[in-house]
PDB file of C-alpha atoms in Angstrom:
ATOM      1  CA  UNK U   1     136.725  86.307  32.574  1.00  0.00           C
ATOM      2  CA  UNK U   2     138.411  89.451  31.940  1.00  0.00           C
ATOM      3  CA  UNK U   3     138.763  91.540  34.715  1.00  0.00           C
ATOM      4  CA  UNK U   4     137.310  94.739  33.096  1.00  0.00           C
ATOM      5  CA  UNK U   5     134.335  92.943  32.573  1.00  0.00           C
ATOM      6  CA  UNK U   6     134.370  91.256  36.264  1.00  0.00           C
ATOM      7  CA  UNK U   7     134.935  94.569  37.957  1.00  0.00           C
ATOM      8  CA  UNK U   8     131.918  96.494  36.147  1.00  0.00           C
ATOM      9  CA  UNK U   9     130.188  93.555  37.428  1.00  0.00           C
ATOM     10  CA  UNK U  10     130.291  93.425  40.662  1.00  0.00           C
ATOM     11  CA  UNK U  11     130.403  97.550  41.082  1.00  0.00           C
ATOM     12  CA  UNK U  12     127.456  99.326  42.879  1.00  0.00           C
ATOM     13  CA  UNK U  13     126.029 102.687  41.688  1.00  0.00           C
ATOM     14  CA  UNK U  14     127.215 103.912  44.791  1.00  0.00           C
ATOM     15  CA  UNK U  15     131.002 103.902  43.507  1.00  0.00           C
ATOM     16  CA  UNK U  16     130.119 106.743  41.784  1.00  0.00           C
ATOM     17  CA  UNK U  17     132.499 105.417  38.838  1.00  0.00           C
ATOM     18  CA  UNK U  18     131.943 105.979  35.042  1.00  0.00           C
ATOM     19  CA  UNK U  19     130.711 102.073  34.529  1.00  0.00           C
ATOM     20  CA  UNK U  20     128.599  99.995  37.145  1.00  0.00           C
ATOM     21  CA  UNK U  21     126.632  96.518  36.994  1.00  0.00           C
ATOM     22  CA  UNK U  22     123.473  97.958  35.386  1.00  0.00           C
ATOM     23  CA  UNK U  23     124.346  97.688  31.725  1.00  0.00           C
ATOM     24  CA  UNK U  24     125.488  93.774  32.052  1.00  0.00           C
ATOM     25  CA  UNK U  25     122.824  92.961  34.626  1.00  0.00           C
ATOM     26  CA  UNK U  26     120.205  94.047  31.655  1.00  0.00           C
ATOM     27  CA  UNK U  27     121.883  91.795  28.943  1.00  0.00           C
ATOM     28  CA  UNK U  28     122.496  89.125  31.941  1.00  0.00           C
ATOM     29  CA  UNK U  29     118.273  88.990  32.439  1.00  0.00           C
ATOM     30  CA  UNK U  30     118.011  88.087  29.155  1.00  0.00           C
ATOM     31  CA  UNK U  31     120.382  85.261  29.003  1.00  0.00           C
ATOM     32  CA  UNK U  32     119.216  83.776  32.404  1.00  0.00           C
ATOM     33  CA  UNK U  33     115.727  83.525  30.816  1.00  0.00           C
ATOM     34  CA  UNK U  34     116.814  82.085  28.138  1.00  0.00           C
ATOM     35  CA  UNK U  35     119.161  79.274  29.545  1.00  0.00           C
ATOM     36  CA  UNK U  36     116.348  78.508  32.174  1.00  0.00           C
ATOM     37  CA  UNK U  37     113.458  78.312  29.307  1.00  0.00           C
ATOM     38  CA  UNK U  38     115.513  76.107  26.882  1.00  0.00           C
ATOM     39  CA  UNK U  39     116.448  73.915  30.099  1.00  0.00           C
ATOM     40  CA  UNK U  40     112.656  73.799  31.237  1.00  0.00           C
ATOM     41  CA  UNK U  41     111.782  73.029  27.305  1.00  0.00           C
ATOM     42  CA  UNK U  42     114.707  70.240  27.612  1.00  0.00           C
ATOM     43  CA  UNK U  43     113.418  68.864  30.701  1.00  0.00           C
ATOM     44  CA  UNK U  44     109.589  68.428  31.008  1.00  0.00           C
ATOM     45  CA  UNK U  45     106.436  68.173  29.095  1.00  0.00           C
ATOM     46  CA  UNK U  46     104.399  70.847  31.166  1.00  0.00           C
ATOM     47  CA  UNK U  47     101.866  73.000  29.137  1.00  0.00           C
ATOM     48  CA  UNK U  48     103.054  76.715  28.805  1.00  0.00           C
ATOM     49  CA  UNK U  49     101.734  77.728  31.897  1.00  0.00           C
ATOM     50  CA  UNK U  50     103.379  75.521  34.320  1.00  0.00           C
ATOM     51  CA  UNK U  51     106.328  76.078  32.476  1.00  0.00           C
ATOM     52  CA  UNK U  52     105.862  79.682  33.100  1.00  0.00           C
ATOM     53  CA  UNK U  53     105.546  79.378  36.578  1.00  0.00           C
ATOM     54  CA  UNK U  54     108.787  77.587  36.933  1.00  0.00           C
ATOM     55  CA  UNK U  55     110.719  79.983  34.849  1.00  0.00           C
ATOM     56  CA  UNK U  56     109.002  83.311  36.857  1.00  0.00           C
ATOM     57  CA  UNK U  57     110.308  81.230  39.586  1.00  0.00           C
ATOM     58  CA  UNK U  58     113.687  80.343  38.496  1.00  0.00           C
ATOM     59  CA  UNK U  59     114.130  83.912  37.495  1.00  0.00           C
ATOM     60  CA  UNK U  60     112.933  85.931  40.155  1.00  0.00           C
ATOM     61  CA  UNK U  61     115.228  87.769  42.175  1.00  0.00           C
ATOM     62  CA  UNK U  62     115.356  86.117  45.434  1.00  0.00           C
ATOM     63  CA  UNK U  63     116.367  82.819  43.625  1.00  0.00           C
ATOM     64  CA  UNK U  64     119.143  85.116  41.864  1.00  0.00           C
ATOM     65  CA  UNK U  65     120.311  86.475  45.446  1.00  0.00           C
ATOM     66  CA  UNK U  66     120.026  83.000  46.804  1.00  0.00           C
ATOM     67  CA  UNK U  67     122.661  81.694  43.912  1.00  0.00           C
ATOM     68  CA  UNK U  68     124.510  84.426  44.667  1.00  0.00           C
ATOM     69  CA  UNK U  69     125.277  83.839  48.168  1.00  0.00           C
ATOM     70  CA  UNK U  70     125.539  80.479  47.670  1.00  0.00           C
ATOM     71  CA  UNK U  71     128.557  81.219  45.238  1.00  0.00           C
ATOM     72  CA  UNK U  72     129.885  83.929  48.020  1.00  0.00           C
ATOM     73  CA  UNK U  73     129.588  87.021  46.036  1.00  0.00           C
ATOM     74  CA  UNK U  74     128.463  88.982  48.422  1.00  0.00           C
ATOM     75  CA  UNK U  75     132.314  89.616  49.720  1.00  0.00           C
ATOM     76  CA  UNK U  76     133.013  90.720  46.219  1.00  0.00           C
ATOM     77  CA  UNK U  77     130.346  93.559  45.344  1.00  0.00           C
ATOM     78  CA  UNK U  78     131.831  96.936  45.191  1.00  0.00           C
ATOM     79  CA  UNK U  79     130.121  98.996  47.457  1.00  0.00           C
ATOM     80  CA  UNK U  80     129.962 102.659  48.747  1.00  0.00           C
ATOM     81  CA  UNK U  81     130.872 103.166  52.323  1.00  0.00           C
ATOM     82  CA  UNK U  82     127.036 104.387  52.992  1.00  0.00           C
ATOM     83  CA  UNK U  83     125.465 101.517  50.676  1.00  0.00           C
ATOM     84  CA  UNK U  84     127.690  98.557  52.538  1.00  0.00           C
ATOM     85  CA  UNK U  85     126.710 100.202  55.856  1.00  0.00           C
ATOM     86  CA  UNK U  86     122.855 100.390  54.959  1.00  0.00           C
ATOM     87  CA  UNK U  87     123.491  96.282  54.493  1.00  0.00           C
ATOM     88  CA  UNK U  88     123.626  96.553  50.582  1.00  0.00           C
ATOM     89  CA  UNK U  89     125.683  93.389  50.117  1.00  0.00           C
ATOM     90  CA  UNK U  90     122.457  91.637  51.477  1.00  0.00           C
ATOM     91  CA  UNK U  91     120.511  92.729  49.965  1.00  0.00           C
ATOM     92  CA  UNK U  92     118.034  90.593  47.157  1.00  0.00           C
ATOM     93  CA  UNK U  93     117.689  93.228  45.010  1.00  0.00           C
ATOM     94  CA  UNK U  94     121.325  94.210  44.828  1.00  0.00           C
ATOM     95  CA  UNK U  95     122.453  90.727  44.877  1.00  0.00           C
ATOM     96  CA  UNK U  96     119.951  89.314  42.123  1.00  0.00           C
ATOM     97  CA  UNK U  97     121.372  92.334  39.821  1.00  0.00           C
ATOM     98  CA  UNK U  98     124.562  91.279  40.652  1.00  0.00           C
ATOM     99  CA  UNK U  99     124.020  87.952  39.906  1.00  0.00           C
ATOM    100  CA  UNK U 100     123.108  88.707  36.459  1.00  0.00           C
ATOM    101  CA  UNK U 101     125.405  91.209  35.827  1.00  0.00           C
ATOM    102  CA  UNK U 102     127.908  88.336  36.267  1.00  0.00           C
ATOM    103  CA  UNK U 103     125.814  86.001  33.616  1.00  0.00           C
ATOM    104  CA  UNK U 104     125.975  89.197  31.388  1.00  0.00           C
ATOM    105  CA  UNK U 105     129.554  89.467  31.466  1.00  0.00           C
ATOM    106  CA  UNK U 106     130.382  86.136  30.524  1.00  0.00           C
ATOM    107  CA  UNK U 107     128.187  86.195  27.758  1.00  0.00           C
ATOM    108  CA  UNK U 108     130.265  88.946  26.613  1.00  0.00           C
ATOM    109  CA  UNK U 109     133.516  87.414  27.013  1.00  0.00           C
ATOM    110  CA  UNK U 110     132.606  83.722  26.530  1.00  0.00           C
ATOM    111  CA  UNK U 111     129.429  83.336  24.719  1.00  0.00           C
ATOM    112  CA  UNK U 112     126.054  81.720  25.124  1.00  0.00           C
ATOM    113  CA  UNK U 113     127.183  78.165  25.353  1.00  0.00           C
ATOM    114  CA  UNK U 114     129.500  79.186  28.570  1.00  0.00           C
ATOM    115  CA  UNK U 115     126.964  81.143  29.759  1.00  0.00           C
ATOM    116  CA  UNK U 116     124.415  78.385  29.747  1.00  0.00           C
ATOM    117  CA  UNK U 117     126.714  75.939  31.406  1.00  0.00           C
ATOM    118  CA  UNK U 118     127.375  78.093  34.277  1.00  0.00           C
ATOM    119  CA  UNK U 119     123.229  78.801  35.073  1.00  0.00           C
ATOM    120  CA  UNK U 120     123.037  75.196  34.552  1.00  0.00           C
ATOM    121  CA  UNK U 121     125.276  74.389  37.147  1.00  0.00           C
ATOM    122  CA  UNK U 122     124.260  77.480  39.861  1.00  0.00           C
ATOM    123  CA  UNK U 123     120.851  76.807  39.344  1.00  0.00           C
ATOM    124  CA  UNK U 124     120.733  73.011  39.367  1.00  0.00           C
ATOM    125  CA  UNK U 125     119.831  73.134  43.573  1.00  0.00           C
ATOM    126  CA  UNK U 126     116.880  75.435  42.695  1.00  0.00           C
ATOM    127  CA  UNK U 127     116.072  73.765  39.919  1.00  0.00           C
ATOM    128  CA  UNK U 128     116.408  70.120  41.636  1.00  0.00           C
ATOM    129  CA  UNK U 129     114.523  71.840  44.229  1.00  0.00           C
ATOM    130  CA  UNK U 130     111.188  72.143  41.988  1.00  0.00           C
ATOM    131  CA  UNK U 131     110.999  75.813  42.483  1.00  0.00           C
ATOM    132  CA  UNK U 132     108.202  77.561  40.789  1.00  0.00           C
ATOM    133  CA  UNK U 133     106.415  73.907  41.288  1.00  0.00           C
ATOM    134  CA  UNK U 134     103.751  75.148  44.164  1.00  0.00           C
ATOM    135  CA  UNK U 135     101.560  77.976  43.748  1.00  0.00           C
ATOM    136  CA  UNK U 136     103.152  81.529  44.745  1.00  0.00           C
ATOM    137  CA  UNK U 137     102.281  82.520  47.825  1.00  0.00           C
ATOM    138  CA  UNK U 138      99.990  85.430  46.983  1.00  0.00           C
ATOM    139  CA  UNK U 139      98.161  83.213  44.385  1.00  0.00           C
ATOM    140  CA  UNK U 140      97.646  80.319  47.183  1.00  0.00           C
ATOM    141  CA  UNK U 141      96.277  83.006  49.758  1.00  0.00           C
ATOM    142  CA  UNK U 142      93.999  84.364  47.219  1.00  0.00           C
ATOM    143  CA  UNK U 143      92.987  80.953  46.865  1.00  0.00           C
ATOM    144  CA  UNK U 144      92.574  80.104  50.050  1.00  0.00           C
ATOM    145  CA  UNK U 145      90.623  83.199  50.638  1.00  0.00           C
ATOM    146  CA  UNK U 146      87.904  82.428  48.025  1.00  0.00           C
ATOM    147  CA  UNK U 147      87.985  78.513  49.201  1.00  0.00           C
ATOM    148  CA  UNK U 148      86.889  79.744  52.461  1.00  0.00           C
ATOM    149  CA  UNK U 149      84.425  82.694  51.652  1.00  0.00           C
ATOM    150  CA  UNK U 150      86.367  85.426  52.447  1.00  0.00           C
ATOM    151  CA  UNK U 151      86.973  88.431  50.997  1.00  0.00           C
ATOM    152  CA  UNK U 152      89.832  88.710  48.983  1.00  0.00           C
ATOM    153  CA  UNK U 153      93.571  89.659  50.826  1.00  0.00           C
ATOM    154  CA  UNK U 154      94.787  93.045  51.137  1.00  0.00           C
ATOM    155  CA  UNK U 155      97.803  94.159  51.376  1.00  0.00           C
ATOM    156  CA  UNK U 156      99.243  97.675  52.666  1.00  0.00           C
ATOM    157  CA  UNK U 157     102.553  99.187  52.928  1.00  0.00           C
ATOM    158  CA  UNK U 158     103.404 100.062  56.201  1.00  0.00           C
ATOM    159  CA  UNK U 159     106.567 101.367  55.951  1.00  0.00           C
ATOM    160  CA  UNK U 160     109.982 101.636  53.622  1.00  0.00           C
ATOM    161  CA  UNK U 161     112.713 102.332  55.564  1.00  0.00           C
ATOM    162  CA  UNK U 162     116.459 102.999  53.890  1.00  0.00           C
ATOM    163  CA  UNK U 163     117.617 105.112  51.357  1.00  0.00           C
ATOM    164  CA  UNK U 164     117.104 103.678  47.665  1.00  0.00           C
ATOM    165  CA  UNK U 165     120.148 101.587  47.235  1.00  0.00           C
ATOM    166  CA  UNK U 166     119.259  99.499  50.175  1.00  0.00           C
ATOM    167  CA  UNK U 167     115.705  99.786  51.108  1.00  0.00           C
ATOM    168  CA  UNK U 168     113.182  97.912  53.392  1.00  0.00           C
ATOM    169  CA  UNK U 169     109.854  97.456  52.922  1.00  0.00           C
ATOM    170  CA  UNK U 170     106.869  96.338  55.295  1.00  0.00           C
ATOM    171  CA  UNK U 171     103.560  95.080  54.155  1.00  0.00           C
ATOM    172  CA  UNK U 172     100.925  94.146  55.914  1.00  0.00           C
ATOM    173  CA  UNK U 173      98.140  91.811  54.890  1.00  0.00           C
ATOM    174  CA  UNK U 174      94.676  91.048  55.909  1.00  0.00           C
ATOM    175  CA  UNK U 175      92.068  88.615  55.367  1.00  0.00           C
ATOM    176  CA  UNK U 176      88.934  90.199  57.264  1.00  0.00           C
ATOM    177  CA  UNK U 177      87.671  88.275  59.507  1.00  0.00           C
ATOM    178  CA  UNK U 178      90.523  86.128  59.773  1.00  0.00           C
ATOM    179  CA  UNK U 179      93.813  87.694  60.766  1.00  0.00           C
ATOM    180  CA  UNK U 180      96.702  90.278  59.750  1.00  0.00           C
ATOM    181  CA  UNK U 181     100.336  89.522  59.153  1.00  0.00           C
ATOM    182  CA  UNK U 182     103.010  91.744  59.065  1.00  0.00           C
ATOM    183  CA  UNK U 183     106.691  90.844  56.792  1.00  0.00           C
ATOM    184  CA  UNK U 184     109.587  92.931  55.271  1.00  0.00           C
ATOM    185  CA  UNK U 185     111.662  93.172  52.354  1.00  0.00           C
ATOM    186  CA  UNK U 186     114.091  94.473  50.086  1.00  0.00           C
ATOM    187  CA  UNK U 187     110.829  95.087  47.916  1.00  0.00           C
ATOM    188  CA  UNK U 188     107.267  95.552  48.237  1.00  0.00           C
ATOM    189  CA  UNK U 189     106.555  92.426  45.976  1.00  0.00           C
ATOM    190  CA  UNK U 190     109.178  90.547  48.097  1.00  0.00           C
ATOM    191  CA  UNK U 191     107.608  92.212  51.274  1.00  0.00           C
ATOM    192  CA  UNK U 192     104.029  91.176  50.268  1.00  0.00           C
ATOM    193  CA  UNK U 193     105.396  87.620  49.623  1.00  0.00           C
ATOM    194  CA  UNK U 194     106.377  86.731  52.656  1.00  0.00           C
ATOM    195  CA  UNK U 195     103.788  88.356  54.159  1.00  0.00           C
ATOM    196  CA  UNK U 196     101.187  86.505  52.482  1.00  0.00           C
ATOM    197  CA  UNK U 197     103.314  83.446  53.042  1.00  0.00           C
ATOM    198  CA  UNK U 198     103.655  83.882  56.524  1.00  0.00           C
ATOM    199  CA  UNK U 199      99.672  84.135  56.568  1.00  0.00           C
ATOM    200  CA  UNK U 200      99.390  80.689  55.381  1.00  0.00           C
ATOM    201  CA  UNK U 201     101.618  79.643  57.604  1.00  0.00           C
ATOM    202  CA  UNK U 202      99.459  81.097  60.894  1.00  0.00           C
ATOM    203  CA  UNK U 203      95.670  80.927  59.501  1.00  0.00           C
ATOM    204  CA  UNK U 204      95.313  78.229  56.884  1.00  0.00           C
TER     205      UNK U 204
END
């Protein structure tokens, strides 16, 4: 890859330097979710939906951070002193971006074909893995909820914690009746996530 193209990359915001990941990590979306669709299309017969599921999955950016530190990029993201401090290289959201800021640039310099190969191959544990396969968390707890004759789960944010580039998020959720669960984040949709899955985990 060229190395003008690899350095814009992996650099932060927090450089403060005239080019940084968010320009590739936009075009790199798009070419993740298309090399994960045309694999899922490839692969199974599921209707639309389920196919959906696995590709919101696949996508999402805690897979993206997982590949990411599975690869060991976090010891290559260019970070300000602050942002590295504030634990930005581990954090989901800075990792996912960085993830596909690294698909983007190689679709610049190589093309969709190369592209593809490489998500094929970083993604093939996840994808192995079935994720996507069982209902999100949220969606099972909702479930659950209704299953059970309970009023539906609510969630709260507690507290975020950080400064942007490396924030932390705590959400609560409740079932009445039933319990409360706190869980944090580099989100609030990661926050309430885990929260929700770490409700399951306790009450169901």
């Amino acid at each position: 890859m060229r190395d003008d193209l690899w350095r814009e990359a992996l650099t932060h915001g927090s450089m403060g330097e005239a080019r940084d990941y968010q320009r590739l990590e936009f075009l790199g979306d798009r070419v993740l979710g298309l090399a994960i669709a045309d694999w899922l299309h490839e692969k199974s017969d599921a209707a639309e939906g389920k196919l959906s599921q696995r590709l919101n999955a696949l996508v999402s950016r805690e897979t993206c951070a997982d590949v990411a530190r599975t690869l060991g990029v976090p010891a290559h993201i260019r970070l300000g002193k602050q942002a590295r401090d504030d634990g930005g290289a581990d954090s989901d959201n800075i990792l996912g971006d960085v993830m596909e800021a690294l698909i983007g640039a190689l679709f610049v310099d190589r093309g969709f074909d190369v592209a593809q190969a490489f998500v094929r191959r970083a993604w093939n544990k996840p994808m192995a893995g079935g994720a996507g396969q069982r209902k999100h968390p949220k969606a099972a707890l909702q479930e659950w909820a209704a299953g059970n004759r309970r009023k539906p789960p609510v969630y709260t944010l507690v507290r975020r914690d950080g400064p942007d580039h490396a924030a932390s998020f705590t959400v609560s959720v409740e079932v009445k009746g039933v319990g409360v669960m706190e869980a944090r984040g580099s989100s609030k949709q990661e926050a309430e996530t885990s929260a929700a899955r770490e409700f399951m985990n306790r009450f169901a």
